PDB file of C-alpha atoms and ligand atoms in Angstrom:
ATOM      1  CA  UNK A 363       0.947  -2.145  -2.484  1.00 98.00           C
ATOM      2  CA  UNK A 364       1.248  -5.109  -4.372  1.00 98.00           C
ATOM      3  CA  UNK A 365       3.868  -5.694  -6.964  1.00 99.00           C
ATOM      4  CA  UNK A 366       3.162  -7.768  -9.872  1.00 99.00           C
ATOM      5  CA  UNK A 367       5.740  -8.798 -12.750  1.00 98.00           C
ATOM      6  CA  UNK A 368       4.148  -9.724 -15.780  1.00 97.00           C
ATOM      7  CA  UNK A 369       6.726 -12.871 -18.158  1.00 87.00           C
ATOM      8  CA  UNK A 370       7.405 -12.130 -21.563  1.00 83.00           C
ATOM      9  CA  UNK A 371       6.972 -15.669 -22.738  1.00 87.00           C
ATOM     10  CA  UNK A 372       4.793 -16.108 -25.511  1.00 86.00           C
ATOM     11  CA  UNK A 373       1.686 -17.655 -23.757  1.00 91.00           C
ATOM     12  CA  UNK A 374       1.090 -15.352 -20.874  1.00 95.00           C
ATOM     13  CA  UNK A 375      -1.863 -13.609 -21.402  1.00 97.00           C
ATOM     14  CA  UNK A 376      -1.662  -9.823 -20.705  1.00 97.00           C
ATOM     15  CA  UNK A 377      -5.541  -8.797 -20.963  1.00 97.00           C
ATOM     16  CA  UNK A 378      -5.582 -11.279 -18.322  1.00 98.00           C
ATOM     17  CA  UNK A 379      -3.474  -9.684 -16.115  1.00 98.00           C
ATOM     18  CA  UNK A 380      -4.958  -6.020 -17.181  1.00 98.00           C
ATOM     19  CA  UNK A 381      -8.148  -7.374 -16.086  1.00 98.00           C
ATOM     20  CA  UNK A 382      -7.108  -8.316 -12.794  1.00 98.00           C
ATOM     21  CA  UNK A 383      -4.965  -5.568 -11.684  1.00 98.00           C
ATOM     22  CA  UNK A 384      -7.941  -3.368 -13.104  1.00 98.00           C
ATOM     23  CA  UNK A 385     -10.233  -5.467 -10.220  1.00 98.00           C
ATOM     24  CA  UNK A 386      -7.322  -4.908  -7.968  1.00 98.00           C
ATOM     25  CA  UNK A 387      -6.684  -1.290  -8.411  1.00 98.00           C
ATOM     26  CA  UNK A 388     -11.063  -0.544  -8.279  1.00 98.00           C
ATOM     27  CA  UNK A 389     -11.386  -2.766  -5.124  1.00 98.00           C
ATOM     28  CA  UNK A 390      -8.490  -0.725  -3.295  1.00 97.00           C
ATOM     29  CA  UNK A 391      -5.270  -2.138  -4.057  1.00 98.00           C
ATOM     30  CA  UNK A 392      -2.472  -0.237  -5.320  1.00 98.00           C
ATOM     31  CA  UNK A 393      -0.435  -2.438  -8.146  1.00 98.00           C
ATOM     32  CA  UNK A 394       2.775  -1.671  -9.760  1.00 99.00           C
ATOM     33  CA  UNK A 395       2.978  -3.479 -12.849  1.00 99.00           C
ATOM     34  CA  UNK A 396       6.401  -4.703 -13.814  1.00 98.00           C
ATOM     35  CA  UNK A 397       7.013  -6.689 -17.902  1.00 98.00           C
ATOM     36  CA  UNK A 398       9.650  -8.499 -19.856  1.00 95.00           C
ATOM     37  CA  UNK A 399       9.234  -9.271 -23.252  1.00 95.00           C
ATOM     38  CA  UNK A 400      11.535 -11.806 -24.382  1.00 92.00           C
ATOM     39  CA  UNK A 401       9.439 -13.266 -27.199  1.00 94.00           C
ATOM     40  CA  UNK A 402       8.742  -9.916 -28.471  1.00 96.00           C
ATOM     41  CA  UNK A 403      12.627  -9.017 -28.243  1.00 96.00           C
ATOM     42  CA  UNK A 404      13.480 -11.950 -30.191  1.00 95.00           C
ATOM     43  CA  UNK A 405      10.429 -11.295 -32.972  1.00 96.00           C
ATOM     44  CA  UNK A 406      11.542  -7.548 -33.638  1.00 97.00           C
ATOM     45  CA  UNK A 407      15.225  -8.864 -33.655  1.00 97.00           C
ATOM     46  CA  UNK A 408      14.470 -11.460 -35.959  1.00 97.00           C
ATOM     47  CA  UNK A 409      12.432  -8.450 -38.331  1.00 97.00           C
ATOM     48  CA  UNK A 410      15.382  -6.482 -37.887  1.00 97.00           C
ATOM     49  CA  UNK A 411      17.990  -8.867 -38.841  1.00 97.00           C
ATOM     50  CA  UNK A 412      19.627  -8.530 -35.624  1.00 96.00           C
ATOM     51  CA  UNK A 413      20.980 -11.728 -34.214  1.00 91.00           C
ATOM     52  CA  UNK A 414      19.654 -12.508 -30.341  1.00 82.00           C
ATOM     53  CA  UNK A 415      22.431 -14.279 -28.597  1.00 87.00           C
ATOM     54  CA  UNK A 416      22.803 -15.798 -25.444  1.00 87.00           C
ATOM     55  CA  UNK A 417      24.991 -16.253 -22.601  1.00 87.00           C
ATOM     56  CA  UNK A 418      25.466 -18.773 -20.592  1.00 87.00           C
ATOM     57  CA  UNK A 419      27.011 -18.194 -17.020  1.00 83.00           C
ATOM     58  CA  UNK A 420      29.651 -20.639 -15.588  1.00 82.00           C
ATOM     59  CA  UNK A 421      26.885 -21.801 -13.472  1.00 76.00           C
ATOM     60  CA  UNK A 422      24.504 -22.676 -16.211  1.00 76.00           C
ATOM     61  CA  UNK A 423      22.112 -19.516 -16.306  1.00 75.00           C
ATOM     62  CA  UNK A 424      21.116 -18.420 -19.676  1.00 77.00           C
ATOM     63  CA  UNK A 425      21.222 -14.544 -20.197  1.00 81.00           C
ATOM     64  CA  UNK A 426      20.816 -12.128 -22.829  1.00 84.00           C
ATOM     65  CA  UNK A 427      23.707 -11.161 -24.745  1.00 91.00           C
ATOM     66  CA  UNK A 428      23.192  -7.882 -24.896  1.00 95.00           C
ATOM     67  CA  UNK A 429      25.201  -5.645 -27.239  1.00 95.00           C
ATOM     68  CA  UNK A 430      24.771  -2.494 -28.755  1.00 96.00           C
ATOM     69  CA  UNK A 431      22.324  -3.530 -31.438  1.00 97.00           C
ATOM     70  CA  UNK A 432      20.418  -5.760 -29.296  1.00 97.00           C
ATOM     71  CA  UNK A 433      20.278  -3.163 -26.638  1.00 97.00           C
ATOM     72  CA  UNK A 434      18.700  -0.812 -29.503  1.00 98.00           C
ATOM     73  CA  UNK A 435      15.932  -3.486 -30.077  1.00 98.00           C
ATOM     74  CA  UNK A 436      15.364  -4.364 -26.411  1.00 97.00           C
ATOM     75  CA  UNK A 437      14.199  -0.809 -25.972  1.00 98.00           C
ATOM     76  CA  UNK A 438      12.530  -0.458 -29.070  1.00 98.00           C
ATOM     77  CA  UNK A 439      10.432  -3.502 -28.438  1.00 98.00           C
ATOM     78  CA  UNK A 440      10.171  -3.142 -24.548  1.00 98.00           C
ATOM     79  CA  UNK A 441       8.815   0.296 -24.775  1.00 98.00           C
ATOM     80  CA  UNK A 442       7.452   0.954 -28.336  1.00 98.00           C
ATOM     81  CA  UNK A 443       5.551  -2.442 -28.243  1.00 97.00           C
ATOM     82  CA  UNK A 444       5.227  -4.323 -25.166  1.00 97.00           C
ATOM     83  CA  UNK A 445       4.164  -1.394 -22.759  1.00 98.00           C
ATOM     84  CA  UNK A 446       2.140   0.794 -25.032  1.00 98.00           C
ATOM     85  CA  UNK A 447       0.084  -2.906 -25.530  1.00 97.00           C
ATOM     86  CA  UNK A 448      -0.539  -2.815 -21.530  1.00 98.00           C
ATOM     87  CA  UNK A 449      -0.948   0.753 -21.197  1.00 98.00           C
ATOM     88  CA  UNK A 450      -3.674   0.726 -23.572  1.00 98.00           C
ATOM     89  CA  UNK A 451      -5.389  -2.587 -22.486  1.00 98.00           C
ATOM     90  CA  UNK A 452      -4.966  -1.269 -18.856  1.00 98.00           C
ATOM     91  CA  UNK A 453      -6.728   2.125 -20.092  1.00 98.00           C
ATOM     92  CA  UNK A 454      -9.504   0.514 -21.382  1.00 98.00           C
ATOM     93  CA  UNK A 455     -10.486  -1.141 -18.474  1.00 98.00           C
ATOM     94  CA  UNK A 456     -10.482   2.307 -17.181  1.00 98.00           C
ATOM     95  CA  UNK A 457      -6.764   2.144 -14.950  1.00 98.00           C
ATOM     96  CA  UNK A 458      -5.223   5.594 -15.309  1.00 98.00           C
ATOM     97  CA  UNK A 459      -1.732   3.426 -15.802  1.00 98.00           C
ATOM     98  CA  UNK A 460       1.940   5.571 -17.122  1.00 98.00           C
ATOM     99  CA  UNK A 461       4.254   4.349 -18.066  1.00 98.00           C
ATOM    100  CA  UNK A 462       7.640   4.513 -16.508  1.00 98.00           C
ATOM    101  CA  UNK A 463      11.400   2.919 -17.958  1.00 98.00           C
ATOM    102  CA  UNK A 464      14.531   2.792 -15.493  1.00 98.00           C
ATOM    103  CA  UNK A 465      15.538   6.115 -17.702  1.00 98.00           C
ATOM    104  CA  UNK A 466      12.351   8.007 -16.219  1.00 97.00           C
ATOM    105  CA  UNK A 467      13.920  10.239 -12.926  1.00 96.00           C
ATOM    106  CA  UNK A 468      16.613   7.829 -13.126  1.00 96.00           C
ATOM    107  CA  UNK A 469      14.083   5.461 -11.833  1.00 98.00           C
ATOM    108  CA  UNK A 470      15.913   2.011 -11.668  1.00 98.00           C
ATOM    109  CA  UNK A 471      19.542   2.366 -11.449  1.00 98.00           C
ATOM    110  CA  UNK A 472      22.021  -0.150 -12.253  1.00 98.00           C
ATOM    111  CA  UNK A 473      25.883  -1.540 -11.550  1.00 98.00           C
ATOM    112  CA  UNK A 474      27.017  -2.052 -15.200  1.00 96.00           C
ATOM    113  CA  UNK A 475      28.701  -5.518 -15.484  1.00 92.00           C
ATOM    114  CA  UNK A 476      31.683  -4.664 -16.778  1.00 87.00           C
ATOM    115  CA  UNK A 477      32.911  -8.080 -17.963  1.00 87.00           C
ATOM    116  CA  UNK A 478      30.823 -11.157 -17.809  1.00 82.00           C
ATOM    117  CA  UNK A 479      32.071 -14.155 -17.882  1.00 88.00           C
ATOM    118  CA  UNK A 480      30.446 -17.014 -19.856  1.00 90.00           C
ATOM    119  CA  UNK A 481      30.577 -20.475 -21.528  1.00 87.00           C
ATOM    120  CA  UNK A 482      31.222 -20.444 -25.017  1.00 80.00           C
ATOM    121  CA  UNK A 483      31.758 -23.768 -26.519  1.00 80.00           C
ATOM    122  CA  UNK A 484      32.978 -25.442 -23.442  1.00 82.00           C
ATOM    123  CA  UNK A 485      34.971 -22.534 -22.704  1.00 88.00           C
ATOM    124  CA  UNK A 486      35.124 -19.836 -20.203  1.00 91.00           C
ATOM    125  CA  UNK A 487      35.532 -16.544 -22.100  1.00 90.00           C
ATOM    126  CA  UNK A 488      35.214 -12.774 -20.738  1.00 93.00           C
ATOM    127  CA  UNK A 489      32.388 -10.858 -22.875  1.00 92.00           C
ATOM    128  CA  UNK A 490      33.058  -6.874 -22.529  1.00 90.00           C
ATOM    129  CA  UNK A 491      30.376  -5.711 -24.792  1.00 92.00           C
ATOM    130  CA  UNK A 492      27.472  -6.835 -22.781  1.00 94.00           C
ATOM    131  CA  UNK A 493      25.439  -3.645 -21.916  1.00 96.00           C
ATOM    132  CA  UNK A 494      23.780  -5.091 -19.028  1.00 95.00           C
ATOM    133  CA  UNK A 495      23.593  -4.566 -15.016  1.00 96.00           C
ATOM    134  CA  UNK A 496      22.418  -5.598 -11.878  1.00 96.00           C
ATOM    135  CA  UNK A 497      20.093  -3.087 -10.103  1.00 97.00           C
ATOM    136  CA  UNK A 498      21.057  -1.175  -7.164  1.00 97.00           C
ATOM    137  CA  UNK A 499      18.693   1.233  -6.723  1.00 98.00           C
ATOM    138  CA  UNK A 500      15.355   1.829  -7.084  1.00 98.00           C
ATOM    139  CA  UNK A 501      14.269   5.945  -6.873  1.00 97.00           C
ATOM    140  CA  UNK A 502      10.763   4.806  -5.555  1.00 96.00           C
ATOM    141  CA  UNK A 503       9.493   8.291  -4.691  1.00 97.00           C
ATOM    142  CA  UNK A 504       8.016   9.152  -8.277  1.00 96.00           C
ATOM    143  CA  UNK A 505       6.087   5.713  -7.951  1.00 98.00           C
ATOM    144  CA  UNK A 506       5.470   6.322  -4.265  1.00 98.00           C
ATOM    145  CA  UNK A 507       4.034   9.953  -5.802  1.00 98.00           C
ATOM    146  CA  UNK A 508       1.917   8.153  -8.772  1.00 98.00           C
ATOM    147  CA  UNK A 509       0.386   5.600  -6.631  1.00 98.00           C
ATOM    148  CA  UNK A 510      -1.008   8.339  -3.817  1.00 98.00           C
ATOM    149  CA  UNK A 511      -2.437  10.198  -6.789  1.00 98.00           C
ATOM    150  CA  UNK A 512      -4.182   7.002  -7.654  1.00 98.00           C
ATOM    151  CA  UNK A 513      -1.950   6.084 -10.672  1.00 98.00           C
ATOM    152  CA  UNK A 514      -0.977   2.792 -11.853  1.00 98.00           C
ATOM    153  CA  UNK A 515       2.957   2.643 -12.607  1.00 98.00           C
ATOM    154  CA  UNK A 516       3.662   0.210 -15.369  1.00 98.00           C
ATOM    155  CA  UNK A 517       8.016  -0.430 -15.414  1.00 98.00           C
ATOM    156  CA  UNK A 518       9.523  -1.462 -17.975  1.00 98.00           C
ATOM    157  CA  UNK A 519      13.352  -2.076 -18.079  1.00 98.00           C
ATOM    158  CA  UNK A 520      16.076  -0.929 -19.454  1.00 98.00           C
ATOM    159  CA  UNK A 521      17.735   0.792 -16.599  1.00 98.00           C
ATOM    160  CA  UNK A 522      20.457   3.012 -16.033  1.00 98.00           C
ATOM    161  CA  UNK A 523      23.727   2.412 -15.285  1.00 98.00           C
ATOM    162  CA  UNK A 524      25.062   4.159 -12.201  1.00 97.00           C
ATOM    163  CA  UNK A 525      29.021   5.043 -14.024  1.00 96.00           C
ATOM    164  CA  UNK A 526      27.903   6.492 -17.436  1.00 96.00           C
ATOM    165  CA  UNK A 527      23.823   7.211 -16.665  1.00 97.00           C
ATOM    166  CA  UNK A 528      23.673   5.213 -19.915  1.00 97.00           C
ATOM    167  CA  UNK A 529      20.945   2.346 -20.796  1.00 98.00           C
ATOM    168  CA  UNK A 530      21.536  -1.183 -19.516  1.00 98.00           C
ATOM    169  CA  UNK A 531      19.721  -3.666 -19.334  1.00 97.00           C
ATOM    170  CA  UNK A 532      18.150  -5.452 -16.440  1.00 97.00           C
ATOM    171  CA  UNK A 533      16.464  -8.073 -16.059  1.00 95.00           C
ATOM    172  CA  UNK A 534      12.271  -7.913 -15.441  1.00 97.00           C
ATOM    173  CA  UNK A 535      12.456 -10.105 -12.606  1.00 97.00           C
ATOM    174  CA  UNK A 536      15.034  -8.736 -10.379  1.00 97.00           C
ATOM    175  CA  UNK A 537      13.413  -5.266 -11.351  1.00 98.00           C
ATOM    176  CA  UNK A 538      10.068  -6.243  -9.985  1.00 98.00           C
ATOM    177  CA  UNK A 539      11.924  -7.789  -6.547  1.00 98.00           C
ATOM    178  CA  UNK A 540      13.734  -4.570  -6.185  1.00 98.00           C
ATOM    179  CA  UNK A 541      10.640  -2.137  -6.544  1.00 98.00           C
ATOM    180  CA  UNK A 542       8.378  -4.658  -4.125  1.00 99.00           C
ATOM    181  CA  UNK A 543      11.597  -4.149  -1.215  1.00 98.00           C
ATOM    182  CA  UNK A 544      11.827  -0.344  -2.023  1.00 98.00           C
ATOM    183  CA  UNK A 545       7.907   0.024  -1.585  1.00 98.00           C
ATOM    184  CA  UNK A 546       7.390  -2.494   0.754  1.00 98.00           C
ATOM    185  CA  UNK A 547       4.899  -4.037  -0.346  1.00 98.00           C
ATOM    186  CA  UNK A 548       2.593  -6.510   0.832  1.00 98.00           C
ATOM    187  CA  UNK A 549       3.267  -9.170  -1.981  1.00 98.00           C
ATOM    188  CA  UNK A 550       5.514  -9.974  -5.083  1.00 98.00           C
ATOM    189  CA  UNK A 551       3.368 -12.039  -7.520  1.00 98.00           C
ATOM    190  CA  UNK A 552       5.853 -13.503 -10.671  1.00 98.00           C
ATOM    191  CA  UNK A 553       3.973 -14.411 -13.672  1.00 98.00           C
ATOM    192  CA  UNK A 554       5.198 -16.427 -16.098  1.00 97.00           C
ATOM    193  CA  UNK A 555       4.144 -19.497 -18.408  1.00 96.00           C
ATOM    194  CA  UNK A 556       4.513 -22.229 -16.201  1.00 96.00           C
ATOM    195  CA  UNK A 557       2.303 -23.506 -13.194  1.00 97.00           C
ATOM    196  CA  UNK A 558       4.267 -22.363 -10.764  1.00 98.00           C
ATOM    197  CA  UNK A 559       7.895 -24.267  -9.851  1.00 97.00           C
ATOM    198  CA  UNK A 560       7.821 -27.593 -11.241  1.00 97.00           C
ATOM    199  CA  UNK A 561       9.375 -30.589  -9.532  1.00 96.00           C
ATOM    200  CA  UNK A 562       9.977 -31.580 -13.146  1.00 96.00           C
ATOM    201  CA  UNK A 563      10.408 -28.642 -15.496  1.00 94.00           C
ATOM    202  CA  UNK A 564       9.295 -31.528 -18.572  1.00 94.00           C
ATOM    203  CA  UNK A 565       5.520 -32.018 -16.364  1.00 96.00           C
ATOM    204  CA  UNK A 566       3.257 -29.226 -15.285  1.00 96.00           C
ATOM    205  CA  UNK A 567       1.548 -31.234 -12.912  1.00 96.00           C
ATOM    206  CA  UNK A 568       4.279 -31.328 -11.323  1.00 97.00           C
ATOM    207  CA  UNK A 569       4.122 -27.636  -9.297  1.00 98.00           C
ATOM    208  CA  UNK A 570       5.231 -27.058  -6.225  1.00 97.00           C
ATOM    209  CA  UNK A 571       2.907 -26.076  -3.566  1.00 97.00           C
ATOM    210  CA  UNK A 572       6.450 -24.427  -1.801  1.00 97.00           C
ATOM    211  CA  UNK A 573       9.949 -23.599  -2.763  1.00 96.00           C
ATOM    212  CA  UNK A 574      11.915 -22.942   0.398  1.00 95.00           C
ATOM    213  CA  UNK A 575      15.225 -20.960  -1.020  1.00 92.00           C
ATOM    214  CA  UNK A 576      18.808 -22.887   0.339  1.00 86.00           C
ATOM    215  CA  UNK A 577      21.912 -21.475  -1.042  1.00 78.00           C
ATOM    216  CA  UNK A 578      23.212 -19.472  -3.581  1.00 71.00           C
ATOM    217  CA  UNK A 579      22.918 -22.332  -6.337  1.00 76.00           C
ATOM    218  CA  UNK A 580      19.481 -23.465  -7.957  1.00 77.00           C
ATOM    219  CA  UNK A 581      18.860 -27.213  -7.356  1.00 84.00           C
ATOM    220  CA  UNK A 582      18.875 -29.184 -10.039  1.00 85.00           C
ATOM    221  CA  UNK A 583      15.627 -29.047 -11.502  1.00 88.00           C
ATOM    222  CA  UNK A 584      15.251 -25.368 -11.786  1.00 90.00           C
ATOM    223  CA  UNK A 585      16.588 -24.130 -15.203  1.00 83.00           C
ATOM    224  CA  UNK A 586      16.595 -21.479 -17.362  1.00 80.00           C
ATOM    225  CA  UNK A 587      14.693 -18.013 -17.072  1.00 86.00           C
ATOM    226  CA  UNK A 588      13.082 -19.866 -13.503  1.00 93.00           C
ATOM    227  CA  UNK A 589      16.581 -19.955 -11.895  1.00 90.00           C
ATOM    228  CA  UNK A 590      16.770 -16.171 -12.393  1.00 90.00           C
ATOM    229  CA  UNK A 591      13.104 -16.026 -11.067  1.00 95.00           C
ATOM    230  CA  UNK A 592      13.723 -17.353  -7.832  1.00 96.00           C
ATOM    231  CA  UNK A 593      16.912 -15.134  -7.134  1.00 94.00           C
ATOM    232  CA  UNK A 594      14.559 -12.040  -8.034  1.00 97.00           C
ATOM    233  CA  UNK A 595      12.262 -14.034  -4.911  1.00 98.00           C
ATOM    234  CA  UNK A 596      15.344 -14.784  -2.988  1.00 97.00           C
ATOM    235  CA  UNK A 597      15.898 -10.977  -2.773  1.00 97.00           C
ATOM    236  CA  UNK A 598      12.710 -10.041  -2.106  1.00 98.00           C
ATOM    237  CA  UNK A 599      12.233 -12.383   1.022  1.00 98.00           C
ATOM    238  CA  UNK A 600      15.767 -11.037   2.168  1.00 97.00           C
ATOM    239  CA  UNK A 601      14.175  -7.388   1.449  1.00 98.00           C
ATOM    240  CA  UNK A 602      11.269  -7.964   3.791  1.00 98.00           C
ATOM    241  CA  UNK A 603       8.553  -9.127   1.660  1.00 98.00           C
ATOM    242  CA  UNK A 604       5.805 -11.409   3.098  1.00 97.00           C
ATOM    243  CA  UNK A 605       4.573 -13.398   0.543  1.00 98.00           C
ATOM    244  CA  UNK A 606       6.518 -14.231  -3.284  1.00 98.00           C
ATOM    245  CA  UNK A 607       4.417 -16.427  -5.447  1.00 98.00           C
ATOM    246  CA  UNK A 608       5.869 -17.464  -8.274  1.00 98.00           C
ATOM    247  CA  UNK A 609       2.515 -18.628 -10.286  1.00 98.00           C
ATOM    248  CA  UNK A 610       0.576 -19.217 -14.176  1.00 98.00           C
ATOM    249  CA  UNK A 611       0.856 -16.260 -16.283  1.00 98.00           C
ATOM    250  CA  UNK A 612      -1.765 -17.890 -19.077  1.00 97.00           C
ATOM    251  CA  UNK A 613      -5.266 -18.046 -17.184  1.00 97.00           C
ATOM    252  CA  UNK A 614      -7.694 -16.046 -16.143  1.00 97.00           C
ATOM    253  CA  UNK A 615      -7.364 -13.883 -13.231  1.00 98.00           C
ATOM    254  CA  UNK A 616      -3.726 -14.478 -12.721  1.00 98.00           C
ATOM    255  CA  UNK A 617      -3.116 -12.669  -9.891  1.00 98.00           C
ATOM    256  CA  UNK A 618      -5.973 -13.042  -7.656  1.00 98.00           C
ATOM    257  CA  UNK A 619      -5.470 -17.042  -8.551  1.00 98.00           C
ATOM    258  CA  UNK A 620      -1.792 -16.718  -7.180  1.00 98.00           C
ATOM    259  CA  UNK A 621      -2.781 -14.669  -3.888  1.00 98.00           C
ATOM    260  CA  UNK A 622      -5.490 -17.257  -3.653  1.00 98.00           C
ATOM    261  CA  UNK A 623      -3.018 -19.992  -3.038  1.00 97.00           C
ATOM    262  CA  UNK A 624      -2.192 -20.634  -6.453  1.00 98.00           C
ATOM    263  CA  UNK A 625       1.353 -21.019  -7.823  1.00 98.00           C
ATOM    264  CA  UNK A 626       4.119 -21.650  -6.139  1.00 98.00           C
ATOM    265  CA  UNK A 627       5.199 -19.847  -2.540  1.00 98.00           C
ATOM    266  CA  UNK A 628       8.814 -19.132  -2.476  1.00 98.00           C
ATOM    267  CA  UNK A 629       9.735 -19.179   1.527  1.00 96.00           C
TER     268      UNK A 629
HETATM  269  P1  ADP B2064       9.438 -15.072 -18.005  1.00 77.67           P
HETATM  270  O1  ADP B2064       9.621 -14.675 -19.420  1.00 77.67           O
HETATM  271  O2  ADP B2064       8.026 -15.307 -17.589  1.00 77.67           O
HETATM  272  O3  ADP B2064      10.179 -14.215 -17.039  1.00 77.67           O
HETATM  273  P2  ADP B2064      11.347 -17.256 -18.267  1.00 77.67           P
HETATM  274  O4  ADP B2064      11.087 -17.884 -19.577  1.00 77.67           O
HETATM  275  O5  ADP B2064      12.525 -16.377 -18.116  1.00 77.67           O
HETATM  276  O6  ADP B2064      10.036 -16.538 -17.802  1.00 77.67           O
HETATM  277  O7  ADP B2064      11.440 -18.381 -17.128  1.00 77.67           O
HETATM  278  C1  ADP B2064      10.376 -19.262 -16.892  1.00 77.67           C
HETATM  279  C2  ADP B2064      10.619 -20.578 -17.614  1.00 77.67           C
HETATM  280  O8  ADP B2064      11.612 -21.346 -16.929  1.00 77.67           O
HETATM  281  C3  ADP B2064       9.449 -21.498 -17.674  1.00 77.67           C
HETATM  282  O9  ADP B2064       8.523 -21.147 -18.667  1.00 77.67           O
HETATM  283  C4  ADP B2064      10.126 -22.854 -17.957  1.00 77.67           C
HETATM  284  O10 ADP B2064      10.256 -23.049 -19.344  1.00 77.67           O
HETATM  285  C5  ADP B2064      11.518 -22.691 -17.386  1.00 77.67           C
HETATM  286  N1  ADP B2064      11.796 -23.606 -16.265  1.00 77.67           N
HETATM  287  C6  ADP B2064      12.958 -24.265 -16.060  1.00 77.67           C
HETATM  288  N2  ADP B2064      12.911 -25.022 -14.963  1.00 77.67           N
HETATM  289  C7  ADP B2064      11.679 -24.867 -14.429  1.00 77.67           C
HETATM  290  C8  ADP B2064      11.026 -25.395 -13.268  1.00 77.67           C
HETATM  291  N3  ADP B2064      11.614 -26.255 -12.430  1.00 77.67           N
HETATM  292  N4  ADP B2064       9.764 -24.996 -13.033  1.00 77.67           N
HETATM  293  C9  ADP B2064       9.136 -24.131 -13.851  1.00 77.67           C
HETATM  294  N5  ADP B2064       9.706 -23.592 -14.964  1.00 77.67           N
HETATM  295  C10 ADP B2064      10.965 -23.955 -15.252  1.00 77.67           C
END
């Protein structure tokens, strides 16, 4: 099996990734598909007059604020927009892909964070009303069930939160890490709109042929959304899996490309 998380980023191209896990799944190899959707969070937000906000961790990571309102849109636009778009591309191109949320047979379940701390002007404040959580389990039967009838799962987040059973969400990344160590699969493949790792996040020639993983805290020129990214790989080489290639979301062939030596191997 071989996991593949698709970046939300505006620039990733997902008939490009349809077409390749379509090759994939007709040559043999079982995919789970696994999105984000970031930019399309933030563009129904913005319809909906619903303000996306951001926190920032005392260690510099940038998360979603994610309250009740913007936990509303992230599920409206996660699964009335985002996956229905990669379902139907998927279908097609003839994959007999479903569709599956952390809420489906309590799928992906989650540790609600039940106060997060954050920066806030300089400040370290505790936010309670972040509906968000860090998975903790992943209920891989149904997908182990889908994929030996020759389905293609496509997971979306949010998940569920372990206390309550109530949506949180989770982020795409660690999802996709946690569903490659519960299948254990043969390879994690990260998408996103960047080369790969980048020496210098400001050049994209600048992509590391190898990231080896040292320490709990990113070094310094990993920022952003790509610090998250290689935790998500951090726990998937802890969890068992072989190869996690963080690689370029926006050409053709994605996938095959990042087996293929492409990207960025996270060791
Ligand atoms: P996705 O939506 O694909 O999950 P994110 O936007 O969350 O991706 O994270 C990837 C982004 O992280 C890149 O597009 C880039 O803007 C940023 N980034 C920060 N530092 C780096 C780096 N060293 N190498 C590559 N990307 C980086």
């Amino acid at each position: 099996v071989l996991v593949v998380k698709c970046g939300g980023a505006d620039g990733i191209r997902a008939d490009a990734v349809c077409a390749d896990v379509a090759g994939l799944v007709s040559a043999g190899t079982p995919v789970v598909l696994v999105h984000g959707g970031s930019a399309a969070v933030d563009r129904l937000a913005g319809r909906l007059g619903v303000p996306a906000r951001r926190l920032v961790s005392p260690s510099g990571v940038t998360t979603r604020h994610t309250d009740a309102a913007a936990l509303e849109v992230l599920t409206l636009a996660l699964l009335g927009a985002v996956r229905p778009a990669l379902l139907t591309e998927l279908g097609r191109l003839g994959v007999a892909a479903v569709g599956l949320s952390g809420a489906d047979a309590g799928l992906l379940r989650a540790e609600r964070k039940k106060a997060t701390r954050a920066r806030v002007d300089g400040r370290t404040v505790v936010v309670r009303d972040d509906h968000s959580g860090r998975i903790v389990e992943v209920r891989a039967g149904l997908l182990r069930a889908l994929l030996a009838e020759g389905y293609t799962p496509v997971v979306s987040p949010p998940g569920v939160a372990t206390d309550d059973g109530g949506l949180v969400n989770v982020n795409a990344d660690r999802v996709a890490s946690a569903v490659a160590v519960a299948l254990g699969a043969r390879a994690l493949v990260l998408l996103t709109a960047a080369p790969g790792v980048l020496a210098d996040p400001a050049d994209e020639r600048s992509v590391l042929a190898e990231h080896r993983v040292a320490g709990s805290d990113p070094p310094a020129h990993v920022r952003g959304g790509m610090a998250v990214k290689l935790i998500a790989a951090a726990e998937a080489l802890a969890g068992g899996i072989g190869e996690v290639v963080v690689a370029d979301g926006r050409v053709d062939r994605p996938v095959s490309a990042a087996l293929a030596g492409g990207g960025t191997r996270v060791s």
